[in-house]
Short mmCIF file of C-alpha atoms and ligand atoms in Angstrom, two decimals:
data_model
loop_
_atom_site.label_atom_id
_atom_site.label_comp_id
_atom_site.label_asym_id
_atom_site.label_seq_id
_atom_site.Cartn_x
_atom_site.Cartn_y
_atom_site.Cartn_z
CA MET J 1 33.57 -135.08 -12.59
CA ASN J 2 37.35 -135.26 -13.07
CA SER J 3 39.42 -133.78 -10.27
CA ILE J 4 41.10 -130.43 -11.02
CA THR J 5 43.82 -128.58 -9.12
CA THR J 6 42.42 -126.05 -6.67
CA GLN J 7 44.83 -123.14 -6.30
CA ILE J 8 44.96 -121.29 -2.96
CA PHE J 9 45.32 -117.50 -3.24
CA THR J 10 46.26 -115.16 -0.40
CA ASP J 11 44.56 -111.82 0.05
CA ASP J 12 47.47 -109.72 -1.25
CA THR J 13 46.99 -107.58 -4.34
CA ALA J 14 49.00 -109.75 -6.72
CA ASP J 15 47.08 -112.87 -5.67
CA LEU J 16 43.72 -111.10 -6.01
CA LYS J 17 44.75 -110.15 -9.57
CA GLY J 18 45.58 -113.81 -10.18
CA ALA J 19 42.21 -114.92 -8.81
CA ALA J 20 40.45 -112.28 -10.95
CA GLY J 21 42.31 -113.64 -13.97
CA VAL J 22 40.95 -117.11 -13.26
CA LEU J 23 37.41 -115.65 -13.10
CA SER J 24 37.99 -113.85 -16.44
CA LEU J 25 38.85 -117.18 -18.05
CA GLY J 26 35.55 -118.67 -16.83
CA GLY J 27 36.99 -120.31 -13.71
CA LEU J 28 35.36 -120.96 -10.34
CA VAL J 29 36.98 -119.15 -7.40
CA ALA J 30 35.74 -119.23 -3.80
CA PHE J 31 36.23 -116.03 -1.77
CA PRO J 32 35.31 -114.71 1.67
CA THR J 33 32.52 -112.26 2.35
CA GLU J 34 31.38 -110.97 5.73
CA THR J 35 28.52 -113.54 5.71
CA VAL J 36 29.93 -116.84 4.34
CA TYR J 37 32.41 -117.87 1.64
CA GLY J 38 30.95 -117.52 -1.85
CA LEU J 39 31.83 -119.61 -4.92
CA GLY J 40 32.35 -116.97 -7.60
CA VAL J 41 32.07 -116.98 -11.38
CA ASP J 42 31.73 -114.33 -14.07
CA ALA J 43 27.95 -113.66 -14.02
CA ARG J 44 28.02 -112.89 -17.79
CA ASN J 45 29.56 -116.23 -18.82
CA SER J 46 26.96 -119.00 -19.21
CA ASP J 47 29.57 -121.76 -19.61
CA ALA J 48 31.15 -120.73 -16.31
CA VAL J 49 27.77 -120.56 -14.56
CA ALA J 50 26.89 -124.02 -15.88
CA ARG J 51 30.18 -125.38 -14.45
CA LEU J 52 29.33 -123.73 -11.14
CA TYR J 53 25.95 -125.48 -10.91
CA GLN J 54 27.73 -128.74 -11.72
CA ALA J 55 30.47 -128.26 -9.09
CA LYS J 56 27.87 -127.50 -6.40
CA GLY J 57 25.45 -130.21 -7.53
CA ARG J 58 22.86 -127.44 -7.43
CA PRO J 59 19.38 -127.75 -8.96
CA SER J 60 19.60 -125.40 -11.92
CA PHE J 61 16.22 -123.80 -11.14
CA ASN J 62 17.75 -122.16 -8.10
CA PRO J 63 19.05 -118.67 -9.02
CA LEU J 64 22.28 -117.02 -7.83
CA ILE J 65 23.14 -113.75 -6.09
CA VAL J 66 25.28 -111.31 -8.11
CA HIS J 67 27.96 -109.46 -6.13
CA VAL J 68 29.07 -105.97 -7.17
CA ALA J 69 31.33 -103.32 -5.67
CA SER J 70 28.81 -100.47 -5.38
CA LEU J 71 25.20 -99.31 -5.60
CA GLU J 72 26.11 -97.44 -8.81
CA ILE J 73 27.16 -100.70 -10.47
CA ALA J 74 24.06 -102.49 -9.12
CA GLU J 75 21.93 -99.78 -10.80
CA THR J 76 23.27 -100.93 -14.19
CA LEU J 77 21.94 -104.45 -13.56
CA VAL J 78 18.53 -103.97 -11.89
CA GLU J 79 15.77 -101.36 -11.56
CA PHE J 80 15.72 -99.73 -8.11
CA ASP J 81 12.45 -98.40 -6.70
CA ASP J 82 12.60 -95.81 -3.88
CA THR J 83 12.33 -98.41 -1.11
CA ALA J 84 15.12 -100.52 -2.58
CA ARG J 85 17.38 -97.50 -2.98
CA ALA J 86 16.74 -96.41 0.61
CA LEU J 87 17.59 -99.91 1.89
CA ALA J 88 20.73 -100.09 -0.24
CA GLN J 89 21.87 -96.68 0.99
CA ALA J 90 21.24 -97.66 4.60
CA PHE J 91 22.74 -101.17 4.59
CA TRP J 92 25.26 -101.52 1.73
CA PRO J 93 27.94 -102.65 1.89
CA GLY J 94 26.46 -105.34 4.11
CA ALA J 95 24.53 -108.55 4.65
CA LEU J 96 21.50 -107.52 2.59
CA THR J 97 20.52 -108.98 -0.78
CA LEU J 98 17.88 -107.16 -2.83
CA VAL J 99 15.73 -108.99 -5.40
CA LEU J 100 14.78 -106.46 -8.08
CA PRO J 101 13.62 -106.38 -11.71
CA LEU J 102 16.46 -107.35 -14.06
CA ARG J 103 17.38 -104.72 -16.64
CA PRO J 104 17.14 -106.11 -20.16
CA ASP J 105 20.58 -104.68 -21.00
CA ALA J 106 22.30 -106.05 -17.89
CA GLY J 107 24.23 -108.72 -19.79
CA ILE J 108 23.74 -111.30 -17.03
CA SER J 109 23.62 -114.97 -18.08
CA PRO J 110 20.04 -116.29 -17.95
CA LEU J 111 21.39 -119.25 -15.98
CA VAL J 112 22.12 -116.86 -13.09
CA THR J 113 18.44 -115.91 -12.73
CA ALA J 114 17.23 -119.40 -13.65
CA GLY J 115 14.91 -117.70 -16.13
CA LEU J 116 13.30 -115.29 -13.61
CA GLU J 117 12.72 -111.63 -14.50
CA THR J 118 14.30 -110.55 -11.23
CA LEU J 119 17.93 -110.61 -10.11
CA ALA J 120 19.33 -110.88 -6.58
CA VAL J 121 22.18 -108.39 -5.98
CA ARG J 122 24.34 -107.38 -3.06
CA VAL J 123 27.43 -105.31 -2.18
CA PRO J 124 29.44 -107.34 0.36
CA ASP J 125 31.22 -105.68 3.26
CA HIS J 126 34.58 -107.45 3.14
CA PRO J 127 37.95 -106.05 2.01
CA VAL J 128 38.95 -109.27 0.21
CA ALA J 129 35.62 -109.60 -1.63
CA ASN J 130 35.92 -105.94 -2.51
CA GLY J 131 39.52 -106.29 -3.70
CA LEU J 132 38.53 -109.23 -5.89
CA MET J 133 35.58 -107.35 -7.39
CA VAL J 134 37.73 -104.32 -8.16
CA ALA J 135 40.44 -106.51 -9.74
CA PHE J 136 37.86 -108.46 -11.77
CA ASP J 137 35.87 -105.35 -12.72
CA GLY J 138 32.63 -107.21 -13.45
CA PRO J 139 29.62 -108.83 -11.77
CA ILE J 140 30.44 -111.98 -9.79
CA ALA J 141 27.67 -114.56 -9.34
CA ALA J 142 28.30 -116.46 -6.13
CA PRO J 143 26.25 -118.94 -4.17
CA SER J 144 27.54 -120.10 -0.81
CA ALA J 145 30.70 -122.21 -1.30
CA ASN J 146 29.32 -125.57 -0.21
CA PRO J 147 27.98 -128.60 -2.07
CA SER J 148 24.20 -128.20 -2.51
CA GLY J 149 22.28 -129.05 0.67
CA GLN J 150 25.37 -129.18 2.90
CA VAL J 151 26.74 -126.84 5.55
CA SER J 152 27.90 -123.38 4.40
CA ALA J 153 31.57 -122.41 4.74
CA THR J 154 32.86 -119.70 7.06
CA LYS J 155 36.58 -120.61 6.82
CA CYS J 156 38.90 -121.42 3.91
CA ALA J 157 39.37 -124.91 5.40
CA HIS J 158 35.60 -125.59 5.15
CA VAL J 159 35.72 -124.79 1.42
CA GLN J 160 38.84 -126.90 0.93
CA SER J 161 37.36 -129.93 2.64
CA GLN J 162 34.11 -129.74 0.68
CA LEU J 163 35.10 -128.49 -2.80
CA SER J 164 38.83 -129.15 -3.41
CA GLY J 165 39.34 -130.80 -6.77
CA ARG J 166 36.03 -129.40 -8.07
CA ILE J 167 36.86 -125.69 -8.27
CA ASP J 168 39.77 -123.67 -9.70
CA GLY J 169 40.72 -121.58 -6.70
CA ILE J 170 40.04 -120.33 -3.18
CA VAL J 171 41.04 -116.91 -1.85
CA ASP J 172 41.94 -117.43 1.81
CA GLY J 173 40.66 -114.37 3.65
CA GLY J 174 40.28 -115.82 7.14
CA ASP J 175 37.04 -116.35 9.02
CA CYS J 176 33.74 -114.71 8.04
CA GLY J 177 32.65 -112.26 10.74
CA VAL J 178 28.85 -112.50 10.47
CA GLY J 179 28.70 -116.23 9.76
CA LEU J 180 25.15 -116.41 8.35
CA GLU J 181 24.12 -115.75 4.75
CA SER J 182 22.68 -112.39 3.80
CA THR J 183 19.10 -111.40 4.51
CA ILE J 184 17.13 -111.46 1.23
CA VAL J 185 14.44 -108.85 0.59
CA ALA J 186 12.24 -108.17 -2.44
CA THR J 187 10.64 -104.73 -2.50
CA LEU J 188 7.90 -105.44 -5.09
CA PRO J 189 4.96 -105.69 -4.94
CA VAL J 190 5.44 -105.20 -1.17
CA PRO J 191 8.66 -105.26 0.91
CA THR J 192 9.08 -108.96 1.69
CA LEU J 193 11.55 -111.00 3.71
CA LEU J 194 12.53 -113.90 1.43
CA ARG J 195 15.27 -115.26 3.70
CA ALA J 196 16.19 -114.34 7.28
CA GLY J 197 19.93 -113.77 7.48
CA GLY J 198 22.88 -111.88 8.86
CA LEU J 199 21.09 -108.52 8.92
CA PRO J 200 18.26 -108.79 11.48
CA ALA J 201 14.77 -108.17 10.06
CA GLU J 202 14.16 -105.73 12.93
CA ALA J 203 16.89 -103.43 11.56
CA LEU J 204 15.27 -103.41 8.11
CA GLU J 205 11.82 -102.83 9.56
CA GLY J 206 13.21 -99.94 11.62
CA ALA J 207 14.59 -98.30 8.47
CA LEU J 208 11.42 -98.96 6.48
CA GLY J 209 9.02 -97.91 9.22
CA GLU J 210 6.84 -100.94 8.41
CA ARG J 211 6.78 -104.69 8.90
CA LEU J 212 8.17 -106.90 6.15
CA ALA J 213 5.74 -109.33 4.54
CA LEU J 214 6.86 -112.94 4.68
CA ALA J 215 7.33 -115.17 1.62
CA GLY J 216 4.11 -117.16 1.41
CA ASP J 217 1.88 -114.19 2.40
CA SER J 218 -0.73 -113.50 -0.26
CA ALA J 219 0.83 -110.43 -1.93
CA ALA J 220 4.43 -111.52 -1.35
CA PRO J 221 6.77 -112.95 -3.97
CA SER J 222 8.44 -116.28 -3.27
CA SER J 223 12.06 -117.40 -3.33
CA PRO J 224 12.74 -120.59 -5.24
CA GLY J 225 15.71 -121.63 -3.11
CA GLN J 226 13.95 -122.04 0.19
CA LEU J 227 13.72 -125.83 0.14
CA ALA J 228 13.18 -127.68 3.38
CA SER J 229 16.41 -129.70 3.73
CA HIS J 230 19.56 -127.61 3.73
CA TYR J 231 22.64 -127.01 5.87
CA ALA J 232 22.52 -130.71 6.70
CA PRO J 233 25.30 -132.08 8.92
CA LYS J 234 26.00 -135.81 8.70
CA GLY J 235 24.00 -136.59 11.86
CA THR J 236 20.27 -136.18 12.51
CA VAL J 237 19.27 -133.00 14.34
CA ARG J 238 16.79 -132.61 17.25
CA LEU J 239 15.88 -129.00 18.07
CA ASN J 240 14.91 -127.27 21.32
CA ALA J 241 16.56 -129.97 23.40
CA VAL J 242 16.41 -129.19 27.11
CA ASP J 243 18.03 -132.53 27.96
CA VAL J 244 20.42 -134.86 26.14
CA GLU J 245 19.41 -138.44 25.36
CA ASP J 246 21.79 -141.41 25.35
CA GLY J 247 23.91 -141.36 22.19
CA GLU J 248 23.23 -137.69 21.44
CA THR J 249 25.87 -134.97 21.09
CA LEU J 250 24.76 -131.55 22.35
CA LEU J 251 25.17 -128.40 20.30
CA GLY J 252 24.73 -125.95 23.15
CA PHE J 253 23.69 -122.34 23.55
CA GLY J 254 24.19 -120.63 26.91
CA ALA J 255 25.49 -122.11 30.15
CA VAL J 256 25.11 -125.82 29.35
CA ASP J 257 27.60 -128.69 29.30
CA ALA J 258 27.92 -129.29 25.54
CA ALA J 259 30.35 -130.96 23.13
CA VAL J 260 30.22 -127.80 21.01
CA ASN J 261 28.73 -124.52 22.25
CA LEU J 262 27.49 -121.74 19.94
CA SER J 263 27.89 -119.17 22.70
CA PRO J 264 28.42 -120.11 26.36
CA SER J 265 27.37 -116.58 27.35
CA GLY J 266 24.16 -116.76 25.27
CA ASP J 267 25.20 -114.07 22.76
CA LEU J 268 23.30 -114.35 19.44
CA VAL J 269 25.96 -112.46 17.43
CA GLU J 270 28.63 -114.91 18.61
CA ALA J 271 26.28 -117.85 17.94
CA ALA J 272 25.67 -116.67 14.35
CA ALA J 273 29.39 -116.37 13.69
CA THR J 274 29.99 -119.87 15.13
CA LEU J 275 27.01 -121.81 13.75
CA PHE J 276 28.40 -123.29 10.52
CA ASP J 277 31.82 -124.02 12.02
CA ALA J 278 30.03 -125.80 14.88
CA LEU J 279 28.18 -128.01 12.37
CA HIS J 280 31.49 -128.76 10.60
CA GLN J 281 33.01 -129.64 14.00
CA LEU J 282 30.11 -132.01 14.76
CA ASN J 283 30.75 -133.73 11.41
CA ALA J 284 34.43 -134.08 12.35
CA LEU J 285 33.45 -135.56 15.73
CA GLY J 286 31.30 -138.16 13.91
CA ALA J 287 28.17 -137.03 15.78
CA ASP J 288 25.32 -139.09 14.35
CA ARG J 289 22.56 -137.73 16.62
CA ILE J 290 22.76 -134.03 17.39
CA ALA J 291 20.61 -132.32 20.04
CA VAL J 292 20.46 -128.52 19.91
CA SER J 293 19.70 -126.21 22.86
CA PRO J 294 16.76 -123.78 22.47
CA ILE J 295 17.76 -120.48 20.84
CA PRO J 296 15.76 -117.25 21.29
CA ASP J 297 13.82 -116.38 18.13
CA HIS J 298 14.61 -112.69 17.80
CA GLY J 299 17.38 -110.67 16.10
CA LEU J 300 19.96 -113.02 14.58
CA GLY J 301 18.25 -115.87 16.45
CA ARG J 302 15.57 -115.87 13.77
CA ALA J 303 18.10 -116.69 11.04
CA ILE J 304 19.95 -119.18 13.28
CA ASN J 305 16.67 -121.02 13.96
CA ASP J 306 15.80 -120.94 10.25
CA ARG J 307 19.13 -122.63 9.40
CA LEU J 308 18.75 -125.17 12.21
CA ARG J 309 15.18 -126.08 11.18
CA ARG J 310 16.46 -126.81 7.66
CA ALA J 311 19.41 -128.76 9.11
CA ALA J 312 16.85 -130.88 11.02
CA ALA J 313 14.45 -131.39 8.09
CA PRO J 314 14.06 -134.75 6.31
CA ARG J 315 16.85 -135.03 3.73
CA SER J 316 14.93 -134.98 0.46
CA GLY J 317 15.05 -132.11 -2.04
CA ALA J 318 18.40 -130.57 -1.19
CA ALA J 319 18.93 -126.83 -1.60
CA THR J 320 21.73 -124.35 -2.02
O1 LIG R 401 25.45 -114.18 2.14
C1 LIG R 401 25.06 -114.67 1.08
O2 LIG R 401 23.97 -114.36 0.57
C2 LIG R 401 26.00 -115.67 0.39
C3 LIG R 401 27.27 -114.93 0.03
C4 LIG R 401 28.22 -115.76 -0.76
O3 LIG R 401 26.95 -113.76 -0.63
N1 LIG R 401 25.37 -116.25 -0.76
C5 LIG R 401 24.35 -117.14 -0.68
O4 LIG R 401 23.95 -117.64 -1.89
O5 LIG R 401 23.82 -117.49 0.36
P1 LIG R 401 23.04 -118.92 -2.08
O6 LIG R 401 23.09 -119.20 -3.53
O7 LIG R 401 23.47 -119.99 -1.18
O8 LIG R 401 21.60 -118.44 -1.72
C6 LIG R 401 20.95 -117.52 -2.57
C7 LIG R 401 19.47 -117.51 -2.34
C8 LIG R 401 18.78 -118.77 -2.80
O9 LIG R 401 17.86 -119.18 -1.81
C9 LIG R 401 18.05 -118.30 -4.06
O10 LIG R 401 16.88 -119.02 -4.31
C10 LIG R 401 17.76 -116.86 -3.72
O11 LIG R 401 18.93 -116.42 -3.09
N2 LIG R 401 17.58 -116.06 -4.94
C11 LIG R 401 18.51 -115.77 -5.86
N3 LIG R 401 17.96 -115.06 -6.88
C12 LIG R 401 16.66 -114.87 -6.57
C13 LIG R 401 15.56 -114.24 -7.21
N4 LIG R 401 15.70 -113.63 -8.39
N5 LIG R 401 14.36 -114.27 -6.60
C14 LIG R 401 14.21 -114.85 -5.40
N6 LIG R 401 15.21 -115.51 -4.74
C15 LIG R 401 16.41 -115.52 -5.32
MG1 LIG R 402 23.58 -121.57 0.21
#
C-alpha cells in the first residue's frame, strides 16, 4: 500500500471538528478511548470500512465494534432486550460492548458485521472519543488501532509507530486509563461473556444476579475474533515464570526484579493499564524471549491472562 500522510490532531474542539471532517470523507482516524486507541471510520461507508480492513491487515470475516455517543443512539442500530438495556444503563459509558440483533434499518455497512445478523456496540467513557462522536454525528466503527495480530495501542505514540503512513489521522488524547479492550457480552440466547476485558466479569455478574455463560458453552453464541495468536510482541512469551532462564527478559508482576514490571505493588488495575505499553517497551528493548510472572486470575487479572495467553500462542492465524 502506498504511504499516505498521517495528520496528528489535538483534542481541542477545532481539531476534533477537523478529525470528524476526515471521517465524513471516508478517512481513517485513530482516537483514544478509556480502553485502548481505536481506528475509526464511518460505519455506514463500505469503501471506508474496506480501507480500514486493508490498513489493519485484518481478516475480513472479523467484525467491528460500532461506537456511539449514547444508549438512545445505540437503540437505533440494534434491538435491546431487557437484560441488555439493564447492562447498558448500569455500565455505559464504559468498557462494555454488547452484541445484539442488528436492526434492518440501521444503515450499517455489511462489512462492519462481516455478514452477521448481530452488531457489537458500545458507548466509550472518554471525553475525546465523545467529542469526536458528537462532532461527527454518526456511528464510528473502530477496531483497536494496531496492525492485525499485534499489540494494541494505549498511547498516541504506539499508534504512530505501528500505523503512520497507513491511516489519515490520529487524535492525540494521551494515555488510555483502563488499558485493556472492552468486555464483550451477548445477551441472547443466554448472557454470555465473549471476551474478558476492562470491565471485570464479576461486576457484570453482580448486576445480572447470575453467572455469565462462556463462549463455547452449549447454548452460548461464539465470537469470530477470538483467534489464538494475538497481541504478539516480537519475542516469544513464556507464562507463569517463577524464575528467569538465561537469555530471557522478565515481564514482572509484584515484588520481583524485572526489566519491565506491570505493577511492583501487585495491583491488577495498574497492571491492566500498563500491559500493552509494557509489551511495546519489550519490543523496543529487543527482547526475543520474554518470561512473564504469574498473575492472579480474578477481576482484571482474567483479561490480562487472556491477552498474555494469546501473546504466547503459536503465531499462526493472526487476529484483531
Ligand atoms: O475496547 C475495545 O473494545 C476497543 C476500542 C477501540 O473500543 N475495540 C476493540 O476492537 O477491541 P477489536 O476490533 O480489536 O475487537 C472487537 C472484537 C473482535 O474480537 C470481534 O470478533 C468481536 O469484537 N465482535 C465484533 N462484532 C461481533 C459480533 N457481531 N459478534 C461477536 N463478536 C463480535
Ligand atoms: Mg484488537
